[in-house]
């Protein structure tokens, strides 16, 4: 009985403390047609940290995303949530994107974005396996107290 | 040995002076029309946000023939009357310091109505009028900046590290006092 309780508490703790990472792919519509893979880590029901990696490159982007629709409303079941994402990249690019989240959640959705040089990007959620296949580098999300940059964080 | 130390000191001094000179070289962009308005707590409407920040609504019109764009290193700085430069908090910190206590993060099975006020706050502070990433010629852009309350008597806000040719970096300086609407 004790072992079962311990196991149950460990499982509960691991579920509670694990991140809510979701994964997405971004395609540059014009220009070189670059492909990016990204992930967002939900910090609360309104805000998420975002990390984006260019495929076959060392370029990374950091950013933040704000949901314009509550996920915990009583009538949330069939809503489409809008979200705004801004990313600052290591090569100076700034990408601004609007997402449409299905059921106002972060795990399904499509997005359209533009950078400051008018390149257009399309975003769509992908499974974790596709992200892991294309992004080999280790990464970490920003610390809560980071004040490094206005547009990135 | 003494000569070597002197040489190292001189070299360090030279590098420091060169850095200061280069930092001072970044020009303030001309042909820009600006206006600003301080928002009161009644106008802005978020008590906790106003305890930590003073919101300003700023308008910028780019009268140059080319668009001016931000870079990933763009910062927002507040300049006090005595010349002190204070960097703005990051958008992330502004939101975190202004939001209400979120039950959903700390209590399993949180109350469903604990979050909408934070969604409205994020919409008001970050989504509706964000810093634009591109200033097209002739167009007026309205956005909000939040000066920390620790900044005493801010007279101007600087938007730094903008570019118009992908090479030259420049700033936009927006006065916060005695300004007329665009």
mmCIF file of C-alpha atoms in Angstrom:
data_model
loop_
_atom_site.group_PDB
_atom_site.id
_atom_site.type_symbol
_atom_site.label_atom_id
_atom_site.label_comp_id
_atom_site.label_asym_id
_atom_site.label_seq_id
_atom_site.Cartn_x
_atom_site.Cartn_y
_atom_site.Cartn_z
ATOM 1 C CA UNK A 1 0.000 0.000 0.000
ATOM 2 C CA UNK A 2 2.804 2.365 0.974
ATOM 3 C CA UNK A 3 4.662 1.596 -2.249
ATOM 4 C CA UNK A 4 1.560 2.269 -4.317
ATOM 5 C CA UNK A 5 1.043 5.596 -2.559
ATOM 6 C CA UNK A 6 4.678 6.555 -3.129
ATOM 7 C CA UNK A 7 4.430 5.601 -6.784
ATOM 8 C CA UNK A 8 1.225 7.586 -7.164
ATOM 9 C CA UNK A 9 2.757 10.657 -5.510
ATOM 10 C CA UNK A 10 5.843 10.424 -7.735
ATOM 11 C CA UNK A 11 3.672 10.184 -10.853
ATOM 12 C CA UNK A 12 1.518 13.119 -9.698
ATOM 13 C CA UNK A 13 4.588 15.207 -8.892
ATOM 14 C CA UNK A 14 6.202 14.433 -12.240
ATOM 15 C CA UNK A 15 3.008 15.392 -14.077
ATOM 16 C CA UNK A 16 2.633 18.611 -12.060
ATOM 17 C CA UNK A 17 6.250 19.715 -12.397
ATOM 18 C CA UNK A 18 6.807 18.663 -15.998
ATOM 19 C CA UNK A 19 6.730 21.414 -18.603
ATOM 20 C CA UNK A 20 3.904 21.812 -21.047
ATOM 21 C CA UNK A 21 6.119 22.039 -24.098
ATOM 22 C CA UNK A 22 4.469 22.063 -27.474
ATOM 23 C CA UNK A 23 6.231 22.019 -30.818
ATOM 24 C CA UNK A 24 5.785 23.804 -34.116
ATOM 25 C CA UNK A 25 7.349 24.280 -37.514
ATOM 26 C CA UNK A 26 7.819 27.563 -39.351
ATOM 27 C CA UNK A 27 8.325 27.872 -43.105
ATOM 28 C CA UNK A 28 9.646 31.020 -44.721
ATOM 29 C CA UNK A 29 7.317 31.657 -47.648
ATOM 30 C CA UNK A 30 9.654 33.856 -49.655
ATOM 31 C CA UNK A 31 13.407 34.362 -49.608
ATOM 32 C CA UNK A 32 15.416 31.176 -49.174
ATOM 33 C CA UNK A 33 12.482 29.088 -48.052
ATOM 34 C CA UNK A 34 14.208 28.321 -44.761
ATOM 35 C CA UNK A 35 12.636 25.906 -42.333
ATOM 36 C CA UNK A 36 12.521 26.503 -38.578
ATOM 37 C CA UNK A 37 11.468 24.329 -35.685
ATOM 38 C CA UNK A 38 10.283 25.769 -32.418
ATOM 39 C CA UNK A 39 8.849 24.981 -29.066
ATOM 40 C CA UNK A 40 6.876 26.895 -26.494
ATOM 41 C CA UNK A 41 6.759 26.367 -22.796
ATOM 42 C CA UNK A 42 3.577 27.561 -21.136
ATOM 43 C CA UNK A 43 4.325 29.622 -18.019
ATOM 44 C CA UNK A 44 0.716 30.241 -17.087
ATOM 45 C CA UNK A 45 -2.588 30.195 -18.925
ATOM 46 C CA UNK A 46 -1.798 33.463 -20.654
ATOM 47 C CA UNK A 47 1.913 33.533 -21.386
ATOM 48 C CA UNK A 48 4.450 31.150 -22.904
ATOM 49 C CA UNK A 49 8.181 31.301 -23.599
ATOM 50 C CA UNK A 50 9.206 30.448 -27.120
ATOM 51 C CA UNK A 51 12.393 29.066 -28.630
ATOM 52 C CA UNK A 52 12.963 28.751 -32.379
ATOM 53 C CA UNK A 53 15.803 27.004 -34.245
ATOM 54 C CA UNK A 54 16.727 27.331 -37.899
ATOM 55 C CA UNK A 55 17.233 23.929 -39.480
ATOM 56 C CA UNK A 56 20.882 23.104 -40.323
ATOM 57 C CA UNK A 57 22.071 26.340 -38.741
ATOM 58 C CA UNK A 58 23.205 27.721 -35.403
ATOM 59 C CA UNK A 59 20.690 30.539 -35.529
ATOM 60 C CA UNK A 60 18.257 30.590 -32.610
ATOM 61 C CA UNK A 61 15.420 32.891 -31.631
ATOM 62 C CA UNK A 62 13.933 33.640 -28.234
ATOM 63 C CA UNK A 63 10.619 35.193 -27.551
ATOM 64 C CA UNK A 64 7.394 35.370 -25.746
ATOM 65 C CA UNK A 65 3.789 34.650 -26.600
ATOM 66 C CA UNK A 66 0.610 36.051 -25.078
ATOM 67 C CA UNK A 67 -2.707 34.294 -25.440
ATOM 68 C CA UNK A 68 -5.618 36.600 -26.197
ATOM 69 C CA UNK A 69 -8.193 34.115 -24.984
ATOM 70 C CA UNK A 70 -8.619 32.363 -21.695
ATOM 71 C CA UNK A 71 -8.251 28.599 -21.677
ATOM 72 C CA UNK A 72 -10.177 28.213 -18.481
ATOM 73 C CA UNK A 73 -13.447 29.884 -19.303
ATOM 74 C CA UNK A 74 -16.497 27.734 -18.639
ATOM 75 C CA UNK A 75 -17.480 27.863 -22.323
ATOM 76 C CA UNK A 76 -14.000 27.289 -23.736
ATOM 77 C CA UNK A 77 -14.649 23.973 -25.457
ATOM 78 C CA UNK A 78 -15.204 25.153 -29.028
ATOM 79 C CA UNK A 79 -13.393 28.442 -28.974
ATOM 80 C CA UNK A 80 -10.539 29.406 -31.214
ATOM 81 C CA UNK A 81 -7.955 31.370 -29.325
ATOM 82 C CA UNK A 82 -5.800 34.096 -30.760
ATOM 83 C CA UNK A 83 -2.236 34.596 -29.611
ATOM 84 C CA UNK A 84 0.518 37.078 -30.363
ATOM 85 C CA UNK A 85 4.162 35.974 -30.574
ATOM 86 C CA UNK A 86 7.284 38.131 -30.930
ATOM 87 C CA UNK A 87 10.714 36.571 -31.405
ATOM 88 C CA UNK A 88 14.175 38.118 -31.484
ATOM 89 C CA UNK A 89 16.825 36.075 -33.308
ATOM 90 C CA UNK A 90 20.584 35.843 -32.974
ATOM 91 C CA UNK A 91 21.084 37.362 -36.462
ATOM 92 C CA UNK A 92 18.999 40.450 -35.583
ATOM 93 C CA UNK A 93 15.743 39.328 -37.181
ATOM 94 C CA UNK A 94 12.523 40.095 -35.310
ATOM 95 C CA UNK A 95 9.523 37.924 -36.151
ATOM 96 C CA UNK A 96 6.001 38.931 -35.192
ATOM 97 C CA UNK A 97 3.296 36.296 -35.574
ATOM 98 C CA UNK A 98 -0.408 35.856 -34.967
ATOM 99 C CA UNK A 99 -1.568 32.397 -33.967
ATOM 100 C CA UNK A 100 -4.975 30.786 -34.060
ATOM 101 C CA UNK A 101 -5.106 28.176 -31.353
ATOM 102 C CA UNK A 102 -7.658 25.443 -31.511
ATOM 103 C CA UNK A 103 -9.681 25.229 -28.329
ATOM 104 C CA UNK A 104 -7.564 28.107 -27.071
ATOM 105 C CA UNK A 105 -4.780 25.717 -26.203
ATOM 106 C CA UNK A 106 -1.154 25.767 -27.230
ATOM 107 C CA UNK A 107 -0.972 22.289 -28.706
ATOM 108 C CA UNK A 108 -2.955 22.705 -31.909
ATOM 109 C CA UNK A 109 -2.931 25.668 -34.149
ATOM 110 C CA UNK A 110 -1.710 27.578 -37.140
ATOM 111 C CA UNK A 111 -0.018 30.928 -37.389
ATOM 112 C CA UNK A 112 1.144 33.539 -39.818
ATOM 113 C CA UNK A 113 4.016 35.875 -39.195
ATOM 114 C CA UNK A 114 6.220 38.517 -40.725
ATOM 115 C CA UNK A 115 9.685 39.796 -39.909
ATOM 116 C CA UNK A 116 10.883 43.391 -40.067
ATOM 117 C CA UNK A 117 12.184 42.863 -43.634
ATOM 118 C CA UNK A 118 8.722 41.713 -44.787
ATOM 119 C CA UNK A 119 9.569 38.013 -45.113
ATOM 120 C CA UNK A 120 6.473 35.936 -44.483
ATOM 121 C CA UNK A 121 6.392 32.861 -42.251
ATOM 122 C CA UNK A 122 3.714 30.231 -41.746
ATOM 123 C CA UNK A 123 3.530 28.269 -38.525
ATOM 124 C CA UNK A 124 1.866 24.983 -37.685
ATOM 125 C CA UNK A 125 1.968 22.658 -34.701
ATOM 126 C CA UNK A 126 3.972 19.442 -35.191
ATOM 127 C CA UNK A 127 4.498 16.350 -33.045
ATOM 128 C CA UNK A 128 7.451 16.179 -30.666
ATOM 129 C CA UNK A 129 9.089 13.418 -32.745
ATOM 130 C CA UNK A 130 9.446 15.731 -35.760
ATOM 131 C CA UNK A 131 10.979 18.455 -33.586
ATOM 132 C CA UNK A 132 13.448 16.018 -31.987
ATOM 133 C CA UNK A 133 14.452 14.674 -35.402
ATOM 134 C CA UNK A 134 15.405 18.118 -36.664
ATOM 135 C CA UNK A 135 16.724 19.894 -33.580
ATOM 136 C CA UNK A 136 19.700 18.152 -32.012
ATOM 137 C CA UNK A 137 21.088 20.965 -29.882
ATOM 138 C CA UNK A 138 20.377 21.310 -26.175
ATOM 139 C CA UNK A 139 18.376 24.314 -25.108
ATOM 140 C CA UNK A 140 16.881 25.947 -22.100
ATOM 141 C CA UNK A 141 14.166 28.523 -21.649
ATOM 142 C CA UNK A 142 14.933 31.895 -20.127
ATOM 143 C CA UNK A 143 15.101 32.478 -16.413
ATOM 144 C CA UNK A 144 12.158 34.251 -14.815
ATOM 145 C CA UNK A 145 14.249 37.277 -13.873
ATOM 146 C CA UNK A 146 15.861 37.845 -17.244
ATOM 147 C CA UNK A 147 15.867 41.484 -18.296
ATOM 148 C CA UNK A 148 18.304 41.064 -21.130
ATOM 149 C CA UNK A 149 16.352 42.410 -24.040
ATOM 150 C CA UNK A 150 13.058 44.192 -24.586
ATOM 151 C CA UNK A 151 11.884 42.460 -27.745
ATOM 152 C CA UNK A 152 13.147 38.993 -26.925
ATOM 153 C CA UNK A 153 11.694 38.811 -23.471
ATOM 154 C CA UNK B 1 57.675 44.461 -15.724
ATOM 155 C CA UNK B 2 56.530 48.004 -14.836
ATOM 156 C CA UNK B 3 56.552 48.957 -18.482
ATOM 157 C CA UNK B 4 54.467 45.913 -19.279
ATOM 158 C CA UNK B 5 51.880 46.855 -16.625
ATOM 159 C CA UNK B 6 51.795 50.426 -17.953
ATOM 160 C CA UNK B 7 51.266 49.099 -21.453
ATOM 161 C CA UNK B 8 48.394 46.869 -20.320
ATOM 162 C CA UNK B 9 46.783 49.773 -18.430
ATOM 163 C CA UNK B 10 47.103 52.068 -21.435
ATOM 164 C CA UNK B 11 45.671 49.412 -23.726
ATOM 165 C CA UNK B 12 42.696 48.848 -21.394
ATOM 166 C CA UNK B 13 42.109 52.611 -21.185
ATOM 167 C CA UNK B 14 42.249 52.893 -24.954
ATOM 168 C CA UNK B 15 39.720 50.080 -25.431
ATOM 169 C CA UNK B 16 37.364 51.628 -22.833
ATOM 170 C CA UNK B 17 37.583 55.075 -24.438
ATOM 171 C CA UNK B 18 37.044 53.592 -27.881
ATOM 172 C CA UNK B 19 33.943 51.759 -26.624
ATOM 173 C CA UNK B 20 32.529 54.935 -25.075
ATOM 174 C CA UNK B 21 33.227 56.852 -28.277
ATOM 175 C CA UNK B 22 31.537 54.175 -30.385
ATOM 176 C CA UNK B 23 28.510 54.106 -28.084
ATOM 177 C CA UNK B 24 28.203 57.868 -28.334
ATOM 178 C CA UNK B 25 28.462 57.689 -32.118
ATOM 179 C CA UNK B 26 25.056 56.061 -32.601
ATOM 180 C CA UNK B 27 23.007 58.914 -34.098
ATOM 181 C CA UNK B 28 19.483 59.972 -33.232
ATOM 182 C CA UNK B 29 17.315 59.604 -36.309
ATOM 183 C CA UNK B 30 15.997 62.845 -37.781
ATOM 184 C CA UNK B 31 12.769 63.498 -39.707
ATOM 185 C CA UNK B 32 10.698 61.806 -37.040
ATOM 186 C CA UNK B 33 7.544 63.356 -35.564
ATOM 187 C CA UNK B 34 6.547 62.132 -32.145
ATOM 188 C CA UNK B 35 3.970 62.736 -29.465
ATOM 189 C CA UNK B 36 3.332 61.176 -26.090
ATOM 190 C CA UNK B 37 0.675 61.084 -23.422
ATOM 191 C CA UNK B 38 0.933 59.948 -19.834
ATOM 192 C CA UNK B 39 -1.921 57.620 -18.919
ATOM 193 C CA UNK B 40 -3.465 57.930 -15.479
ATOM 194 C CA UNK B 41 -4.664 54.938 -13.488
ATOM 195 C CA UNK B 42 -8.281 55.806 -14.396
ATOM 196 C CA UNK B 43 -7.421 55.842 -18.102
ATOM 197 C CA UNK B 44 -5.273 52.710 -18.037
ATOM 198 C CA UNK B 45 -7.375 50.844 -15.531
ATOM 199 C CA UNK B 46 -4.993 48.353 -13.942
ATOM 200 C CA UNK B 47 -4.156 49.192 -10.347
ATOM 201 C CA UNK B 48 -1.311 46.725 -9.827
ATOM 202 C CA UNK B 49 0.313 47.692 -13.128
ATOM 203 C CA UNK B 50 0.160 51.363 -12.162
ATOM 204 C CA UNK B 51 1.785 50.629 -8.793
ATOM 205 C CA UNK B 52 4.899 49.416 -10.618
ATOM 206 C CA UNK B 53 4.843 51.321 -13.893
ATOM 207 C CA UNK B 54 3.828 54.648 -15.393
ATOM 208 C CA UNK B 55 2.203 53.954 -18.778
ATOM 209 C CA UNK B 56 2.762 56.315 -21.695
ATOM 210 C CA UNK B 57 1.002 56.194 -25.032
ATOM 211 C CA UNK B 58 3.440 57.228 -27.719
ATOM 212 C CA UNK B 59 2.912 58.082 -31.399
ATOM 213 C CA UNK B 60 5.694 58.081 -33.994
ATOM 214 C CA UNK B 61 5.558 59.164 -37.630
ATOM 215 C CA UNK B 62 8.503 58.371 -39.864
ATOM 216 C CA UNK B 63 8.961 61.188 -42.390
ATOM 217 C CA UNK B 64 12.028 59.612 -43.977
ATOM 218 C CA UNK B 65 11.652 58.142 -47.486
ATOM 219 C CA UNK B 66 12.765 54.685 -46.278
ATOM 220 C CA UNK B 67 11.258 52.395 -43.652
ATOM 221 C CA UNK B 68 12.978 52.177 -40.289
ATOM 222 C CA UNK B 69 13.035 48.735 -38.703
ATOM 223 C CA UNK B 70 13.815 47.411 -35.257
ATOM 224 C CA UNK B 71 16.450 44.756 -34.623
ATOM 225 C CA UNK B 72 16.612 41.964 -32.070
ATOM 226 C CA UNK B 73 18.884 44.223 -29.995
ATOM 227 C CA UNK B 74 16.390 47.076 -29.809
ATOM 228 C CA UNK B 75 15.891 48.362 -26.284
ATOM 229 C CA UNK B 76 13.611 50.890 -24.693
ATOM 230 C CA UNK B 77 15.366 53.352 -22.377
ATOM 231 C CA UNK B 78 13.995 56.117 -20.191
ATOM 232 C CA UNK B 79 15.976 59.313 -19.721
ATOM 233 C CA UNK B 80 15.509 61.296 -16.520
ATOM 234 C CA UNK B 81 15.854 65.050 -16.152
ATOM 235 C CA UNK B 82 19.315 64.603 -14.605
ATOM 236 C CA UNK B 83 20.468 62.541 -17.589
ATOM 237 C CA UNK B 84 20.208 59.112 -15.969
ATOM 238 C CA UNK B 85 19.378 56.379 -18.456
ATOM 239 C CA UNK B 86 17.208 53.532 -17.133
ATOM 240 C CA UNK B 87 16.445 50.550 -19.364
ATOM 241 C CA UNK B 88 12.834 49.469 -19.506
ATOM 242 C CA UNK B 89 11.912 46.169 -17.930
ATOM 243 C CA UNK B 90 11.427 43.363 -20.419
ATOM 244 C CA UNK B 91 7.894 42.721 -21.655
ATOM 245 C CA UNK B 92 7.982 39.484 -19.713
ATOM 246 C CA UNK B 93 8.795 41.277 -16.452
ATOM 247 C CA UNK B 94 6.242 44.013 -17.050
ATOM 248 C CA UNK B 95 3.555 41.368 -17.409
ATOM 249 C CA UNK B 96 4.736 39.320 -14.447
ATOM 250 C CA UNK B 97 4.844 42.324 -12.117
ATOM 251 C CA UNK B 98 1.422 43.537 -13.254
ATOM 252 C CA UNK B 99 -0.597 40.336 -13.362
ATOM 253 C CA UNK B 100 -2.870 39.059 -10.653
ATOM 254 C CA UNK B 101 -2.031 36.024 -8.562
ATOM 255 C CA UNK B 102 -2.662 33.053 -10.813
ATOM 256 C CA UNK B 103 -4.335 30.255 -8.868
ATOM 257 C CA UNK B 104 -3.896 27.853 -11.738
ATOM 258 C CA UNK B 105 -0.140 27.821 -11.289
ATOM 259 C CA UNK B 106 -0.194 27.086 -7.575
ATOM 260 C CA UNK B 107 -3.395 25.215 -6.826
ATOM 261 C CA UNK B 108 -4.546 22.109 -8.648
ATOM 262 C CA UNK B 109 -8.120 22.542 -9.781
ATOM 263 C CA UNK B 110 -8.005 26.316 -9.880
ATOM 264 C CA UNK B 111 -11.064 28.487 -10.057
ATOM 265 C CA UNK B 112 -12.039 28.983 -13.697
ATOM 266 C CA UNK B 113 -12.469 32.756 -13.421
ATOM 267 C CA UNK B 114 -9.013 33.406 -12.002
ATOM 268 C CA UNK B 115 -7.409 33.945 -15.409
ATOM 269 C CA UNK B 116 -9.538 36.222 -17.669
ATOM 270 C CA UNK B 117 -8.347 39.372 -15.917
ATOM 271 C CA UNK B 118 -4.749 38.426 -16.770
ATOM 272 C CA UNK B 119 -5.756 37.778 -20.373
ATOM 273 C CA UNK B 120 -7.286 41.268 -20.525
ATOM 274 C CA UNK B 121 -4.131 42.692 -18.967
ATOM 275 C CA UNK B 122 -1.873 40.941 -21.508
ATOM 276 C CA UNK B 123 -4.129 42.143 -24.311
ATOM 277 C CA UNK B 124 -4.053 45.716 -23.056
ATOM 278 C CA UNK B 125 -0.322 45.845 -22.305
ATOM 279 C CA UNK B 126 1.259 43.581 -24.907
ATOM 280 C CA UNK B 127 -1.097 42.699 -27.760
ATOM 281 C CA UNK B 128 -3.134 45.785 -28.664
ATOM 282 C CA UNK B 129 -0.438 48.422 -28.967
ATOM 283 C CA UNK B 130 2.993 46.785 -29.047
ATOM 284 C CA UNK B 131 6.208 48.360 -30.266
ATOM 285 C CA UNK B 132 5.984 48.038 -34.086
ATOM 286 C CA UNK B 133 8.760 46.083 -35.793
ATOM 287 C CA UNK B 134 8.692 48.353 -38.853
ATOM 288 C CA UNK B 135 8.036 52.100 -39.213
ATOM 289 C CA UNK B 136 6.790 52.679 -42.767
ATOM 290 C CA UNK B 137 7.236 56.188 -44.241
ATOM 291 C CA UNK B 138 4.400 58.601 -43.560
ATOM 292 C CA UNK B 139 2.448 56.297 -41.290
ATOM 293 C CA UNK B 140 1.602 57.032 -37.638
ATOM 294 C CA UNK B 141 2.318 54.219 -35.162
ATOM 295 C CA UNK B 142 0.845 54.246 -31.675
ATOM 296 C CA UNK B 143 2.395 52.092 -28.997
ATOM 297 C CA UNK B 144 2.731 51.940 -25.239
ATOM 298 C CA UNK B 145 5.813 52.082 -23.084
ATOM 299 C CA UNK B 146 5.925 51.466 -19.350
ATOM 300 C CA UNK B 147 8.362 53.476 -17.261
ATOM 301 C CA UNK B 148 9.270 51.855 -13.938
ATOM 302 C CA UNK B 149 8.114 54.003 -11.012
ATOM 303 C CA UNK B 150 11.733 54.138 -9.848
ATOM 304 C CA UNK B 151 12.508 56.438 -12.795
ATOM 305 C CA UNK B 152 12.104 59.905 -11.363
ATOM 306 C CA UNK B 153 10.809 62.557 -13.712
ATOM 307 C CA UNK B 154 11.388 60.873 -17.114
ATOM 308 C CA UNK B 155 11.771 63.477 -19.851
ATOM 309 C CA UNK B 156 12.291 61.239 -22.869
ATOM 310 C CA UNK B 157 12.177 57.664 -24.048
ATOM 311 C CA UNK B 158 14.795 56.236 -26.394
ATOM 312 C CA UNK B 159 14.119 53.395 -28.809
ATOM 313 C CA UNK B 160 17.620 52.145 -29.574
ATOM 314 C CA UNK B 161 19.366 50.073 -32.248
ATOM 315 C CA UNK B 162 16.990 50.733 -35.114
ATOM 316 C CA UNK B 163 18.211 50.505 -38.685
ATOM 317 C CA UNK B 164 17.147 51.675 -42.142
ATOM 318 C CA UNK B 165 19.839 50.018 -44.288
ATOM 319 C CA UNK B 166 20.712 46.882 -42.252
ATOM 320 C CA UNK B 167 24.134 48.414 -41.452
ATOM 321 C CA UNK B 168 23.790 51.729 -39.641
ATOM 322 C CA UNK B 169 22.257 51.687 -36.177
ATOM 323 C CA UNK B 170 20.326 54.678 -34.871
ATOM 324 C CA UNK B 171 17.933 55.704 -32.105
ATOM 325 C CA UNK B 172 14.581 57.430 -31.930
ATOM 326 C CA UNK B 173 14.223 59.908 -29.090
ATOM 327 C CA UNK B 174 10.675 60.670 -27.977
ATOM 328 C CA UNK B 175 10.153 63.559 -25.526
ATOM 329 C CA UNK B 176 7.658 62.774 -22.776
ATOM 330 C CA UNK B 177 7.027 66.319 -21.616
ATOM 331 C CA UNK B 178 5.238 69.277 -23.202
ATOM 332 C CA UNK B 179 4.321 67.503 -26.400
ATOM 333 C CA UNK B 180 1.437 68.132 -28.776
ATOM 334 C CA UNK B 181 -0.611 65.399 -30.378
ATOM 335 C CA UNK B 182 0.284 64.290 -33.902
#
